CSV table of C-alpha atoms and ligand atoms in Angstrom, one decimal:
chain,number,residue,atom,x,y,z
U,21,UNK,CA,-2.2,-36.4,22.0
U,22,UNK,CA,-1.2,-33.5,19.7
U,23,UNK,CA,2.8,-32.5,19.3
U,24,UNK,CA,1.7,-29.8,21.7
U,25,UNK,CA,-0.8,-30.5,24.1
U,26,UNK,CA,-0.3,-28.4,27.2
U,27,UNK,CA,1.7,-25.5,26.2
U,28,UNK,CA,0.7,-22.3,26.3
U,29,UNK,CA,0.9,-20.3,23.0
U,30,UNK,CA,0.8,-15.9,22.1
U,31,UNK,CA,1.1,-15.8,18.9
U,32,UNK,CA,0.8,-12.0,17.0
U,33,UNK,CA,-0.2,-11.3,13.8
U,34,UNK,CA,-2.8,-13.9,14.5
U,35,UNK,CA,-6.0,-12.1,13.2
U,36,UNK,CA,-5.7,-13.2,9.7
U,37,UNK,CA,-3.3,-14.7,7.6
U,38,UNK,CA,-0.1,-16.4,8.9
U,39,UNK,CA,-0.4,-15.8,12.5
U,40,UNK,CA,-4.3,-17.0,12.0
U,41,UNK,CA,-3.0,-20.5,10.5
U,42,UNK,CA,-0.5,-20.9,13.3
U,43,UNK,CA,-2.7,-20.2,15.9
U,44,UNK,CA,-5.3,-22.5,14.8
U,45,UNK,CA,-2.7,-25.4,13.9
U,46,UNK,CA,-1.5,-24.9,17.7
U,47,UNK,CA,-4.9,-24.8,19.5
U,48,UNK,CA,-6.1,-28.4,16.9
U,49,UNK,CA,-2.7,-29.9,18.6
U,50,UNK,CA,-4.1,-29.5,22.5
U,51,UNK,CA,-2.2,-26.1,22.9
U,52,UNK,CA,-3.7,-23.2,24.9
U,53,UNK,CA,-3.5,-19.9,22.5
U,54,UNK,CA,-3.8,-16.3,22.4
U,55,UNK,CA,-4.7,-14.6,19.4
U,56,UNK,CA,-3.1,-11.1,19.6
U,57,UNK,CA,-2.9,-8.2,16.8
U,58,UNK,CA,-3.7,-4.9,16.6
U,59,UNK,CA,-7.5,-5.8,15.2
U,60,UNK,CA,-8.0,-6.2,18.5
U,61,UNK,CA,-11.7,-6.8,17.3
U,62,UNK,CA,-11.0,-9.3,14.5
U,63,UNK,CA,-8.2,-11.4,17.1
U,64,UNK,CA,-11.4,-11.6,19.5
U,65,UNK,CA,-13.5,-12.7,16.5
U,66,UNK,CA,-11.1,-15.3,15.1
U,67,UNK,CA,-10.7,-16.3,18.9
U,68,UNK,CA,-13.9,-16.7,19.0
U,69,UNK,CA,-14.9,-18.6,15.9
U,70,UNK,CA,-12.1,-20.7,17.2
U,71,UNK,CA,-13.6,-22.1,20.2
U,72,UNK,CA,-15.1,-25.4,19.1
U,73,UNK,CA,-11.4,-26.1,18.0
U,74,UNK,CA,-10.0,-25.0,21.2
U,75,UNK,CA,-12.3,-27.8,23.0
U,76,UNK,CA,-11.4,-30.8,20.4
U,77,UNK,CA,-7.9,-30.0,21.0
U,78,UNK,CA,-8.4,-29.8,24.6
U,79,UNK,CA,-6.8,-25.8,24.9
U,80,UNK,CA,-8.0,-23.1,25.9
U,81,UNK,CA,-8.6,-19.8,23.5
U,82,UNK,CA,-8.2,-16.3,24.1
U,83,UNK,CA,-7.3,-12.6,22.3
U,84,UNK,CA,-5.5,-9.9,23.1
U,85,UNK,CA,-5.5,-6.3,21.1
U,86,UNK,CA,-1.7,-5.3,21.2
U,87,UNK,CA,0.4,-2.5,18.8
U,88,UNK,CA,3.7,-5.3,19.1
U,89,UNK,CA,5.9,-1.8,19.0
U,90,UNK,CA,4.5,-0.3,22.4
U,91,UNK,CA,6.5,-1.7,25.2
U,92,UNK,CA,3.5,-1.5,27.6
U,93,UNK,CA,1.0,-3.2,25.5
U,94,UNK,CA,3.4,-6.3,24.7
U,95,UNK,CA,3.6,-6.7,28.5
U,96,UNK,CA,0.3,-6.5,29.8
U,97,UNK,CA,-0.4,-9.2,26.6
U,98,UNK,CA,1.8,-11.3,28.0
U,99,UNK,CA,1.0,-10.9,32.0
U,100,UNK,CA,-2.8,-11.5,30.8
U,101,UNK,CA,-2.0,-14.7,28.5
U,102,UNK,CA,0.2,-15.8,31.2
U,103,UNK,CA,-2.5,-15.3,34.2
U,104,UNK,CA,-5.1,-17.1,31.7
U,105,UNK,CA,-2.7,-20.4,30.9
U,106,UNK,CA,-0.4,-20.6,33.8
U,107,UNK,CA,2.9,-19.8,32.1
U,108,UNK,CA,3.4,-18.9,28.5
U,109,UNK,CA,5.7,-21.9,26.4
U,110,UNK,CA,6.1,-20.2,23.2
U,111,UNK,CA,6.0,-16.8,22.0
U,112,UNK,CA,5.3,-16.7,17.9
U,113,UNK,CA,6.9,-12.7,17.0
U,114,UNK,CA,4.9,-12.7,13.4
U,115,UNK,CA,3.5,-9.7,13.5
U,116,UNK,CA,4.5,-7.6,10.1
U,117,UNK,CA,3.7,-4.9,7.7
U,118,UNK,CA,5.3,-4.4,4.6
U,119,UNK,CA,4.5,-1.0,2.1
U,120,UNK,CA,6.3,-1.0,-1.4
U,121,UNK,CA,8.3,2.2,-2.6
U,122,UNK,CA,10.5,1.9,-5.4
U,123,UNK,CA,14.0,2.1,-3.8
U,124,UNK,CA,14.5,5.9,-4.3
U,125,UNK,CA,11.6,6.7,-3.1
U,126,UNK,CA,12.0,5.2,0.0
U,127,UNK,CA,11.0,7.8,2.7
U,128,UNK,CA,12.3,8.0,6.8
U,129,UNK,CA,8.4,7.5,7.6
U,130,UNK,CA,8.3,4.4,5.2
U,131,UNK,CA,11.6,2.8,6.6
U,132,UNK,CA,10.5,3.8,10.6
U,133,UNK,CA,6.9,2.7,10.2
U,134,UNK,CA,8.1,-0.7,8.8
U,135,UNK,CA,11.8,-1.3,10.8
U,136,UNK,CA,9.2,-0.1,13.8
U,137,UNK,CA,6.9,-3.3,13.7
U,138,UNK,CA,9.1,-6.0,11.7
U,139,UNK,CA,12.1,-5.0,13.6
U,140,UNK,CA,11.6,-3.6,17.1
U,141,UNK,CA,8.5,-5.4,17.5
U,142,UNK,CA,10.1,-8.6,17.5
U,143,UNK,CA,12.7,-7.3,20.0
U,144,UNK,CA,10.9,-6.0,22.1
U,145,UNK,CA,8.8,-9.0,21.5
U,146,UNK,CA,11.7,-11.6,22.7
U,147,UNK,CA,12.6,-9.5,25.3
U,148,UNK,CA,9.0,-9.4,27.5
U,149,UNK,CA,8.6,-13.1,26.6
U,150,UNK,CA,12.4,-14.3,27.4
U,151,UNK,CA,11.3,-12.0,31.0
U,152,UNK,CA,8.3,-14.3,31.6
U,153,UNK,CA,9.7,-17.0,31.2
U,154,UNK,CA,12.7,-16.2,33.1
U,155,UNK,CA,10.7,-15.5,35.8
U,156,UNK,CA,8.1,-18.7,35.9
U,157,UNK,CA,11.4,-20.8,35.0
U,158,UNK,CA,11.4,-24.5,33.3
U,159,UNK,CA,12.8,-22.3,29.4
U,160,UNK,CA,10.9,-21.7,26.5
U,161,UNK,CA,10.7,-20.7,23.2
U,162,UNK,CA,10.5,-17.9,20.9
U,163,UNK,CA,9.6,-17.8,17.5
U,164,UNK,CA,10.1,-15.2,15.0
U,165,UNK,CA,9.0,-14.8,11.0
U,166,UNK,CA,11.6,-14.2,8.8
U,167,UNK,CA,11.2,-14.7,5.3
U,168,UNK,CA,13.0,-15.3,1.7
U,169,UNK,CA,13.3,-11.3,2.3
U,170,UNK,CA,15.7,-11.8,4.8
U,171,UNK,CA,18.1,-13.9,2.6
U,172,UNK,CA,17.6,-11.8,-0.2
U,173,UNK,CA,17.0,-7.8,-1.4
U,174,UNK,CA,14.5,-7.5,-3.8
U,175,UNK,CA,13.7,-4.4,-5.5
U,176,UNK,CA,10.5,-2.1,-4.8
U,177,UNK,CA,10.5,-3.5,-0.4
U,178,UNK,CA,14.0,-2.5,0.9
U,179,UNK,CA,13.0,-1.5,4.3
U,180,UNK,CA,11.2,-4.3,4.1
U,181,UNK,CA,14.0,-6.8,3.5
U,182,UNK,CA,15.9,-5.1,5.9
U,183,UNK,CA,13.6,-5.3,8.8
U,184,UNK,CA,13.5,-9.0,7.3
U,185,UNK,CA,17.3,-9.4,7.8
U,186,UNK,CA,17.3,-8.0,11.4
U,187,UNK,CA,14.8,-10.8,12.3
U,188,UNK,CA,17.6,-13.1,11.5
U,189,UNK,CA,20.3,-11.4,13.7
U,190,UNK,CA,17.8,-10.8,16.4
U,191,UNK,CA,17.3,-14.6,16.4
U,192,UNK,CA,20.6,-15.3,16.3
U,193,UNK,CA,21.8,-13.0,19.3
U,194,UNK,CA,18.6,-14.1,21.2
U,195,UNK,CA,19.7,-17.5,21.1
U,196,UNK,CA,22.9,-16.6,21.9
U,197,UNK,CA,21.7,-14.5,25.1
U,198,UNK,CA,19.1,-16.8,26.0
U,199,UNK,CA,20.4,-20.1,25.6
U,200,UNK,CA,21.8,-19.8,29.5
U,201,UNK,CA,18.1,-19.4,30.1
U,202,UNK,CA,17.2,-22.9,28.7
U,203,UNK,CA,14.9,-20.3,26.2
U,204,UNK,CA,15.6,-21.5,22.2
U,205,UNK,CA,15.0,-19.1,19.7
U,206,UNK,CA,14.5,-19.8,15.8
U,207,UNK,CA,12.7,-18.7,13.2
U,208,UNK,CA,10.9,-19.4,9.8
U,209,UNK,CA,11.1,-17.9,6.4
U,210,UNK,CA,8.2,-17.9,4.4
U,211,UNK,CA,8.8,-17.6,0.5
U,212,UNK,CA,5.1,-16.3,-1.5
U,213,UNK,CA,1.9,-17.0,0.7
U,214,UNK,CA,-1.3,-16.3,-0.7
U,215,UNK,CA,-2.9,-13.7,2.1
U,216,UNK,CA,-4.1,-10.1,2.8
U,217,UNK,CA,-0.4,-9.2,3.0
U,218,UNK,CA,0.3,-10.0,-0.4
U,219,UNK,CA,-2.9,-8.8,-1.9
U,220,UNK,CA,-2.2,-5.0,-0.4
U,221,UNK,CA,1.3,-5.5,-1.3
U,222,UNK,CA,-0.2,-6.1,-5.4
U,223,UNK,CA,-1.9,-2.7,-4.9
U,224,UNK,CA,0.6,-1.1,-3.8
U,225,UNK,CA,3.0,-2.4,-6.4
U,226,UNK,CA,0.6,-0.9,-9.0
U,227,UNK,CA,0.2,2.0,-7.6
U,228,UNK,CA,4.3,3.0,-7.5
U,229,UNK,CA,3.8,1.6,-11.3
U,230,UNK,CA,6.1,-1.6,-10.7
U,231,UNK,CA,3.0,-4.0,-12.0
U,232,UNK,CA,0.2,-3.1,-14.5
U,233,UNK,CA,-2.5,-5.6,-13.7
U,234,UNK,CA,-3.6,-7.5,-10.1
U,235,UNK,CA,-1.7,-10.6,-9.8
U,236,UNK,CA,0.9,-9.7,-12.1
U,237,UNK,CA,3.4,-9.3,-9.4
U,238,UNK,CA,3.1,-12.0,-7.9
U,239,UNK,CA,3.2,-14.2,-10.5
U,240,UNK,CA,6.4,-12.9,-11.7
U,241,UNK,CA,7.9,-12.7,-8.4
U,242,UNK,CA,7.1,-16.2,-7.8
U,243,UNK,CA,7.7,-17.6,-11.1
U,244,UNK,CA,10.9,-19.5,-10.2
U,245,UNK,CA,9.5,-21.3,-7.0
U,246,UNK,CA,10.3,-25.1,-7.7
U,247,UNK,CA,7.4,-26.7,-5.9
U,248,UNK,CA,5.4,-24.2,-8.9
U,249,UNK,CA,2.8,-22.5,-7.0
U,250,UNK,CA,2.7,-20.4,-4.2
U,251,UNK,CA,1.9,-21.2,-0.7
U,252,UNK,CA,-1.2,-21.2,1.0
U,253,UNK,CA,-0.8,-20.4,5.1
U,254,UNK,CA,-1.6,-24.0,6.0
U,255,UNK,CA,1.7,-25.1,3.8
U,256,UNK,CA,3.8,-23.1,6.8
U,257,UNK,CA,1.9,-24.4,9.7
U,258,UNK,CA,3.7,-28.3,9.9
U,259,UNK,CA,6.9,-26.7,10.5
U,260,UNK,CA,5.9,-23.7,12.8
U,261,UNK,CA,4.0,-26.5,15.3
U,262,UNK,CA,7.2,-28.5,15.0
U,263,UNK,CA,8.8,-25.1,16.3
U,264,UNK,CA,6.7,-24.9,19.1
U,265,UNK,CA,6.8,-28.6,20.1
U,266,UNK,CA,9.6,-30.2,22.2
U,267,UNK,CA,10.7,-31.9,19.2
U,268,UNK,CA,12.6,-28.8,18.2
U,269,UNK,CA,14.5,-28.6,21.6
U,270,UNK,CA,17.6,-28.9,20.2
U,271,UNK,CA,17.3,-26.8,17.6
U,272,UNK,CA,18.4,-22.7,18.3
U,273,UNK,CA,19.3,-19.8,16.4
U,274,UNK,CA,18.0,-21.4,13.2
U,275,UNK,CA,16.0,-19.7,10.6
U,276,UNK,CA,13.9,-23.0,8.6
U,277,UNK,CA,13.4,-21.8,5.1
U,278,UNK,CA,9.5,-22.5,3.4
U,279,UNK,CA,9.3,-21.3,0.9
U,280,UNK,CA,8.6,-24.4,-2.0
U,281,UNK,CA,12.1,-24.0,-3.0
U,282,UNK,CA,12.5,-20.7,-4.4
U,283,UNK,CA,15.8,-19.3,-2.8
U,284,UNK,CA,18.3,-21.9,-2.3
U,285,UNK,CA,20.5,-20.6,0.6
M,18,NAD,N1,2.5,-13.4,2.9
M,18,NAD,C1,3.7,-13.6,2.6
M,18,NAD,O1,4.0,-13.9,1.4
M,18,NAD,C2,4.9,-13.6,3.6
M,18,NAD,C3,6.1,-14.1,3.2
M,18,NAD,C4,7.2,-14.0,4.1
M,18,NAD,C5,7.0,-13.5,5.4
M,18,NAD,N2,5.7,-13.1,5.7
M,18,NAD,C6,5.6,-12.5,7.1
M,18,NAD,O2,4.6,-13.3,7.8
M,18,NAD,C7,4.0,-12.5,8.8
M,18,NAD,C8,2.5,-12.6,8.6
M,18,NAD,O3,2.2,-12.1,7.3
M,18,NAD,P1,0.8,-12.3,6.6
M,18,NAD,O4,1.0,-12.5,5.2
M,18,NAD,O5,-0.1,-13.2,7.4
M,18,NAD,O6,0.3,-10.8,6.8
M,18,NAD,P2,-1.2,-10.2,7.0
M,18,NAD,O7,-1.0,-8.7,6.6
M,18,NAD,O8,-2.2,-11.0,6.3
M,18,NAD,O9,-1.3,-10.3,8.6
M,18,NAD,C9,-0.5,-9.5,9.4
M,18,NAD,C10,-1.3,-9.3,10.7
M,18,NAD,O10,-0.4,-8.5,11.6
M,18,NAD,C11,-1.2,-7.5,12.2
M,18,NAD,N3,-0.3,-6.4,12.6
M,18,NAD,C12,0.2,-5.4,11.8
M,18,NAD,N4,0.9,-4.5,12.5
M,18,NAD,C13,0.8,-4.9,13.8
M,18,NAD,C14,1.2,-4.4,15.1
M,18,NAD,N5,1.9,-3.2,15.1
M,18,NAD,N6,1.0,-5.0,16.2
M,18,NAD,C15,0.2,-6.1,16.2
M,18,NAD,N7,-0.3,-6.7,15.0
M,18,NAD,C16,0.0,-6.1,13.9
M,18,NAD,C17,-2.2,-7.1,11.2
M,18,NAD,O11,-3.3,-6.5,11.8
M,18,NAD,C18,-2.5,-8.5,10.6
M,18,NAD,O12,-3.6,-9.1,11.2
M,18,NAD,C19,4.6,-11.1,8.6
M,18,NAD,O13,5.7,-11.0,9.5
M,18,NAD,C20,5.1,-11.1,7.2
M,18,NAD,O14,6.2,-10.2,7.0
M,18,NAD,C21,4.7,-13.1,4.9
């Protein structure tokens, strides 16, 4: 019997990367999972490819093509995940985009494109799956990706460490609001993980001329990390099942640092 067998999962972001590992770590523990992201047609593939793991576990898989920033979109995600599995558990918010620009470069569209998806995406996020699960009763919880960005502003991604820090207030007045609900909210702060994210945010970091070779950045970025490498996605996925299992019940409001050491806060 897996940590969450039974519960029904959405987790964004979850057509590569992060959200993929979480997804997949959830459906191998006996959970039913949707796959959502705005590659609607990779989600469906990954859901797919997924569906021999779906019936060890003992889930059920399925996709969903959202944009986590249209209102409309989130909610007919959820309604269908929810008319699929019964009742949705947990809601992963993990979803992001991040696009470097040295800090006086920084433009409105490059702050609103990235505070649009990291920040209002998990809100509106929370707020259609705190909704749900008002309405089918019996709590939940809600998951949202922070990262070391949101305990720290590094230079080249200041939008993006903001949008970072709002994660953490948004979790915090979630819980807050939601608590009354029996609906816990926490979150998880991923230091250096080796996916797509990170290889776009290389090229990019040459382009603006803050790196001169690929994998320059991120080895100096990550040079102080004590566990001395970075992480893969499946070194998040132990803690974000833990999240989504009842073992975390009594946790709320929290934001669980993994990232191998590297900010000590
Ligand atoms: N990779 C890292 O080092 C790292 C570190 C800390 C936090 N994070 C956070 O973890 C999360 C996942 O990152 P990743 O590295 O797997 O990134 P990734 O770029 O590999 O995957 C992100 C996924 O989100 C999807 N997406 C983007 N905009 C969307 C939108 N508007 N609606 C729905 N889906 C959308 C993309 O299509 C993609 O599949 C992000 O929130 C990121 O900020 C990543």
């Amino acid at each position: 019997m897996g940590r969450v067998s039974g519960r029904a999962c959405l987790v964004t972001g979850a057509a590569q990367g992060i959200g993929r590992a979480i997804a997949e770590a959830l459906l191998e523990e006996g959970a039913d999972v949707c796959f959502a992201d705005i590659n609607g047609e990779k989600a469906a593939h990954v859901a797919a490819e997924n569906a021999e793991r779906a019936s060890t576990g003992g889930g059920k898989v399925m996709s969903a093509k959202v944009d986590v920033t249209q209102r409309n979109e989130v909610r007919d995600m959820i309604a269908r995940a929810a008319d699929a599995f019964g009742r949705i558990d947990v809601k992963f918010n993990n979803a992001g985009v991040n696009r470097p620009m040295n800090f006086l470069d920084v433009t409105e569209e490059n702050w609103r494109f990235i505070m649009d998806v990291n920040g209002l995406g998990v809100l509106i996020g929370m707020q259609e799956a705190a909704r749900q699960m008002i309405a089918q009763g019996g709590g939940g919880k809600i998951v949202n990706t922070a990262s070391i960005a949101s305990r720290q502003g590094f230079d080249n991604v200041a939008p993006y460490c903001a949008s970072k820090w709002a994660v953490v207030s948004l979790t915090q007045s979630g819980a807050r609001d939601l608590a009354r609900h029996d609906i816990t909210v926490t979150g998880f702060a991923p230091g250096v993980v080796a996916t797509e994210m990170w290889e776009e945010v290389d090229r990019d970091l040459m382009a603006i001329g803050a790196s001169e070779r690929p994998g320059q950045a991120m080895e100096e970025f990550s040079s102080e990390i004590l566990k001395g490498r970075v992480a893969t996605p499946a070194d998040i996925t132990g803690t974000t099942t833990f999240l989504a299992s009842r073992d975390s019940d009594y946790m709320t409001g929290q934001i669980v640092m993994i990232d191998g050491g590297m900010t000590l806060v």
